């Protein structure tokens, strides 16, 4: 959101929808850097929740301060490695033709289609890179929640119900984020007219919904909403 929205607002306010090539490449780099880092962090959060709920007595030993630092640094390092690979493959292409993309931000797929070269292999490399990261992290999340539900089957207490409520909110957020990413990046090299609308979901809508989804779990917020509804 911090990479795409500010530039989009500037373009809308100035009514000048243009960006220099260097700025476009910078936006592409930071988009994939923070986006892939967020995917890895969400996967780590799922592991953290599984450890806290299923192995509470061993939590402090498993998720020690050193382990937390190692996991966070690994997420950012993985995001940087993924992003620099995507950016390097893009800047190696020759650009000499049209310079208009059908999107509100610079992403790999719309940018490399402007190249004056055969990009079939490049498209497959980039799709396998971004797509497999999205799919792999999402499957890891689903696996962690499946194991969590199986471990809590038949022994639900008040604490476990609260934990499941937290996990349900988290799963809803990550589903809104991952499914559009998988649709955009994990597919053969092709475009659809509604791709730019799907991109809105994971770049703007999903982060916008995060506070709403998480705060509606709060009992105080629920009681306030009920009082407000009764007053109306």
CSV table of C-alpha atoms in Angstrom, one decimal:
chain,number,residue,atom,x,y,z
A,1,UNK,CA,0.0,0.0,0.0
A,2,UNK,CA,2.8,2.5,0.8
A,3,UNK,CA,4.4,1.8,-2.6
A,4,UNK,CA,1.3,2.0,-4.8
A,5,UNK,CA,-1.3,4.3,-3.2
A,6,UNK,CA,0.8,7.5,-2.8
A,7,UNK,CA,1.9,7.5,-6.4
A,8,UNK,CA,-1.7,6.7,-7.5
A,9,UNK,CA,-3.0,9.7,-5.5
A,10,UNK,CA,-0.4,12.0,-6.9
A,11,UNK,CA,-1.4,11.0,-10.4
A,12,UNK,CA,-5.1,11.4,-9.7
A,13,UNK,CA,-4.6,14.9,-8.2
A,14,UNK,CA,-2.2,16.1,-10.8
A,15,UNK,CA,-4.1,14.5,-13.7
A,16,UNK,CA,-0.8,13.5,-15.2
A,17,UNK,CA,-0.5,9.7,-15.3
A,18,UNK,CA,3.2,9.4,-16.1
A,19,UNK,CA,6.3,8.1,-14.4
A,20,UNK,CA,9.9,8.0,-15.4
A,21,UNK,CA,11.5,4.6,-16.2
A,22,UNK,CA,13.8,4.8,-13.1
A,23,UNK,CA,10.8,5.6,-10.9
A,24,UNK,CA,8.9,2.7,-12.4
A,25,UNK,CA,11.7,0.2,-11.8
A,26,UNK,CA,12.0,1.5,-8.2
A,27,UNK,CA,8.3,1.0,-7.6
A,28,UNK,CA,8.5,-2.5,-9.0
A,29,UNK,CA,11.5,-3.3,-6.7
A,30,UNK,CA,9.9,-2.0,-3.5
A,31,UNK,CA,6.5,-3.5,-4.4
A,32,UNK,CA,7.9,-7.0,-4.6
A,33,UNK,CA,10.3,-6.4,-1.7
A,34,UNK,CA,7.7,-5.5,0.8
A,35,UNK,CA,5.0,-7.7,-0.7
A,36,UNK,CA,7.1,-10.9,-0.6
A,37,UNK,CA,8.4,-10.0,2.9
A,38,UNK,CA,4.8,-9.6,4.1
A,39,UNK,CA,4.0,-13.1,2.7
A,40,UNK,CA,6.9,-14.6,4.6
A,41,UNK,CA,6.0,-12.7,7.8
A,42,UNK,CA,2.4,-14.0,7.6
A,43,UNK,CA,3.7,-17.5,7.3
A,44,UNK,CA,5.9,-17.0,10.4
A,45,UNK,CA,2.9,-15.5,12.2
A,46,UNK,CA,0.9,-18.7,11.5
A,47,UNK,CA,3.8,-20.8,12.9
A,48,UNK,CA,3.9,-18.5,16.0
A,49,UNK,CA,0.2,-19.0,16.6
A,50,UNK,CA,0.4,-22.7,16.2
A,51,UNK,CA,3.2,-22.9,18.7
A,52,UNK,CA,1.4,-20.6,21.2
A,53,UNK,CA,-1.8,-22.6,21.1
A,54,UNK,CA,-0.7,-26.2,20.6
A,55,UNK,CA,2.6,-26.0,22.7
A,56,UNK,CA,2.1,-23.3,25.2
A,57,UNK,CA,4.5,-24.7,27.8
A,58,UNK,CA,7.3,-24.9,25.2
A,59,UNK,CA,6.5,-21.5,23.5
A,60,UNK,CA,9.2,-19.4,25.2
A,61,UNK,CA,11.8,-22.1,24.4
A,62,UNK,CA,10.8,-22.5,20.8
A,63,UNK,CA,10.1,-18.8,20.0
A,64,UNK,CA,13.0,-17.3,21.9
A,65,UNK,CA,14.3,-13.8,21.2
A,66,UNK,CA,17.0,-15.2,19.0
A,67,UNK,CA,14.6,-17.4,17.1
A,68,UNK,CA,12.3,-14.4,16.5
A,69,UNK,CA,15.1,-12.2,15.2
A,70,UNK,CA,16.3,-15.0,12.9
A,71,UNK,CA,12.8,-15.5,11.5
A,72,UNK,CA,12.2,-11.8,10.9
A,73,UNK,CA,15.6,-11.3,9.3
A,74,UNK,CA,15.0,-14.3,7.1
A,75,UNK,CA,11.7,-12.9,5.9
A,76,UNK,CA,13.3,-9.6,4.9
A,77,UNK,CA,16.3,-11.3,3.3
A,78,UNK,CA,13.9,-13.6,1.3
A,79,UNK,CA,11.9,-10.6,0.2
A,80,UNK,CA,15.0,-8.8,-0.9
A,81,UNK,CA,16.3,-11.8,-2.9
A,82,UNK,CA,13.0,-12.3,-4.6
A,83,UNK,CA,12.7,-8.6,-5.5
A,84,UNK,CA,16.2,-8.1,-6.8
A,85,UNK,CA,15.7,-11.2,-9.0
A,86,UNK,CA,12.5,-9.8,-10.5
A,87,UNK,CA,14.1,-6.3,-11.0
A,88,UNK,CA,17.3,-7.7,-12.6
A,89,UNK,CA,15.3,-9.8,-15.1
A,90,UNK,CA,13.3,-6.7,-16.0
A,91,UNK,CA,16.1,-4.2,-16.5
A,92,UNK,CA,18.0,-6.7,-18.8
A,93,UNK,CA,15.2,-6.4,-21.4
A,94,UNK,CA,15.5,-3.8,-24.2
A,95,UNK,CA,12.7,-1.2,-24.2
A,96,UNK,CA,12.2,0.7,-27.4
A,97,UNK,CA,8.6,0.6,-28.3
A,98,UNK,CA,5.3,1.7,-26.6
A,99,UNK,CA,5.6,3.1,-23.1
A,100,UNK,CA,2.0,2.8,-21.8
A,101,UNK,CA,0.9,0.1,-19.3
A,102,UNK,CA,-2.7,-0.7,-18.5
A,103,UNK,CA,-2.3,-0.5,-14.7
A,104,UNK,CA,-2.1,2.0,-11.9
A,105,UNK,CA,1.3,0.9,-10.8
A,106,UNK,CA,4.4,-0.7,-12.3
A,107,UNK,CA,4.5,-4.4,-11.9
A,108,UNK,CA,6.5,-7.1,-13.6
A,109,UNK,CA,3.9,-8.4,-16.1
A,110,UNK,CA,2.7,-5.1,-17.6
A,111,UNK,CA,6.2,-3.6,-17.7
A,112,UNK,CA,8.0,-6.5,-19.5
A,113,UNK,CA,5.3,-6.6,-22.2
A,114,UNK,CA,6.7,-3.2,-23.4
A,115,UNK,CA,10.1,-4.9,-24.2
A,116,UNK,CA,11.3,-5.2,-27.8
A,117,UNK,CA,12.3,-8.8,-27.4
A,118,UNK,CA,10.9,-12.3,-26.9
A,119,UNK,CA,9.8,-12.4,-23.3
A,120,UNK,CA,8.2,-15.8,-23.2
A,121,UNK,CA,11.0,-17.4,-21.1
A,122,UNK,CA,11.2,-14.3,-18.9
A,123,UNK,CA,7.5,-14.4,-18.2
A,124,UNK,CA,7.6,-18.0,-17.2
A,125,UNK,CA,10.6,-17.4,-14.9
A,126,UNK,CA,8.9,-14.5,-13.2
A,127,UNK,CA,5.6,-16.3,-12.9
A,128,UNK,CA,7.3,-19.3,-11.3
A,129,UNK,CA,9.1,-17.1,-8.9
A,130,UNK,CA,6.3,-14.9,-7.7
A,131,UNK,CA,3.6,-17.5,-8.2
A,132,UNK,CA,5.3,-20.2,-6.3
A,133,UNK,CA,6.1,-18.0,-3.4
A,134,UNK,CA,2.5,-16.9,-3.1
A,135,UNK,CA,1.2,-20.4,-3.4
A,136,UNK,CA,3.8,-21.9,-1.1
A,137,UNK,CA,3.2,-19.4,1.7
A,138,UNK,CA,-0.6,-19.8,1.4
A,139,UNK,CA,-0.4,-23.6,1.5
A,140,UNK,CA,1.9,-23.4,4.5
A,141,UNK,CA,-0.7,-21.2,6.2
A,142,UNK,CA,-3.5,-23.6,5.4
A,143,UNK,CA,-1.5,-26.5,6.7
A,144,UNK,CA,-0.7,-24.8,10.0
A,145,UNK,CA,-4.4,-24.0,10.6
A,146,UNK,CA,-5.4,-27.5,9.6
A,147,UNK,CA,-3.0,-29.0,12.2
A,148,UNK,CA,-4.2,-26.4,14.7
A,149,UNK,CA,-7.9,-27.5,14.3
A,150,UNK,CA,-7.0,-31.2,14.4
A,151,UNK,CA,-5.0,-30.7,17.6
A,152,UNK,CA,-7.9,-28.8,19.3
A,153,UNK,CA,-10.6,-31.2,18.2
A,154,UNK,CA,-12.7,-32.4,21.1
A,155,UNK,CA,-11.1,-30.2,23.8
A,156,UNK,CA,-12.4,-26.7,23.2
A,157,UNK,CA,-12.2,-24.5,26.2
A,158,UNK,CA,-12.9,-20.7,26.5
A,159,UNK,CA,-9.2,-20.0,25.9
A,160,UNK,CA,-9.2,-22.2,22.9
A,161,UNK,CA,-12.3,-20.6,21.5
A,162,UNK,CA,-10.6,-17.2,21.8
A,163,UNK,CA,-7.5,-18.5,20.1
A,164,UNK,CA,-9.6,-19.9,17.2
A,165,UNK,CA,-11.4,-16.5,16.9
A,166,UNK,CA,-8.0,-14.9,16.5
A,167,UNK,CA,-6.9,-17.5,13.9
A,168,UNK,CA,-10.2,-17.0,12.0
A,169,UNK,CA,-9.5,-13.3,11.7
A,170,UNK,CA,-5.9,-14.0,10.6
A,171,UNK,CA,-7.0,-16.6,8.0
A,172,UNK,CA,-9.6,-14.2,6.5
A,173,UNK,CA,-7.0,-11.5,6.1
A,174,UNK,CA,-4.4,-13.7,4.5
A,175,UNK,CA,-7.1,-15.2,2.1
A,176,UNK,CA,-8.0,-11.7,0.9
A,177,UNK,CA,-4.3,-11.1,0.3
A,178,UNK,CA,-3.0,-14.4,-1.2
A,179,UNK,CA,-5.8,-15.5,-3.5
A,180,UNK,CA,-5.6,-12.4,-5.8
A,181,UNK,CA,-1.8,-12.7,-5.8
A,182,UNK,CA,-1.9,-16.4,-6.8
A,183,UNK,CA,-4.4,-15.5,-9.6
A,184,UNK,CA,-2.2,-12.7,-10.9
A,185,UNK,CA,1.2,-14.4,-10.7
A,186,UNK,CA,0.7,-18.1,-10.9
A,187,UNK,CA,-0.6,-18.6,-14.4
A,188,UNK,CA,0.6,-18.8,-18.0
A,189,UNK,CA,1.8,-15.6,-19.6
A,190,UNK,CA,-1.5,-13.9,-20.5
A,191,UNK,CA,-3.5,-10.9,-19.5
A,192,UNK,CA,-7.2,-10.2,-18.8
A,193,UNK,CA,-8.9,-6.8,-18.9
A,194,UNK,CA,-9.9,-7.1,-15.2
A,195,UNK,CA,-6.3,-7.8,-13.9
A,196,UNK,CA,-5.9,-4.2,-12.7
A,197,UNK,CA,-9.1,-4.5,-10.7
A,198,UNK,CA,-7.9,-7.8,-9.1
A,199,UNK,CA,-4.7,-5.9,-8.1
A,200,UNK,CA,-6.7,-3.5,-6.2
A,201,UNK,CA,-7.7,-6.3,-3.8
A,202,UNK,CA,-4.2,-7.1,-2.5
A,203,UNK,CA,-2.6,-3.7,-2.9
A,204,UNK,CA,-5.4,-1.5,-1.4
A,205,UNK,CA,-8.5,-3.4,-0.2
A,206,UNK,CA,-6.8,-6.1,1.9
A,207,UNK,CA,-4.7,-3.7,3.9
A,208,UNK,CA,-7.7,-1.4,4.3
A,209,UNK,CA,-9.8,-4.3,5.7
A,210,UNK,CA,-7.1,-5.4,8.2
A,211,UNK,CA,-8.1,-3.0,11.0
A,212,UNK,CA,-11.8,-3.6,10.5
A,213,UNK,CA,-11.5,-7.4,10.5
A,214,UNK,CA,-9.2,-7.5,13.6
A,215,UNK,CA,-11.0,-4.8,15.7
A,216,UNK,CA,-14.5,-6.4,15.2
A,217,UNK,CA,-13.2,-9.3,17.3
A,218,UNK,CA,-12.7,-7.0,20.2
A,219,UNK,CA,-15.6,-7.3,22.8
A,220,UNK,CA,-15.5,-3.6,23.5
A,221,UNK,CA,-15.8,-2.7,19.8
A,222,UNK,CA,-18.7,-5.2,19.4
A,223,UNK,CA,-20.6,-3.7,22.4
A,224,UNK,CA,-20.0,-0.2,21.1
A,225,UNK,CA,-21.4,-1.2,17.7
A,226,UNK,CA,-24.4,-2.8,19.3
A,227,UNK,CA,-25.1,0.3,21.3
A,228,UNK,CA,-24.7,2.5,18.2
A,229,UNK,CA,-27.1,0.2,16.3
A,230,UNK,CA,-29.7,0.4,19.1
A,231,UNK,CA,-29.4,4.2,19.2
A,232,UNK,CA,-30.0,4.4,15.5
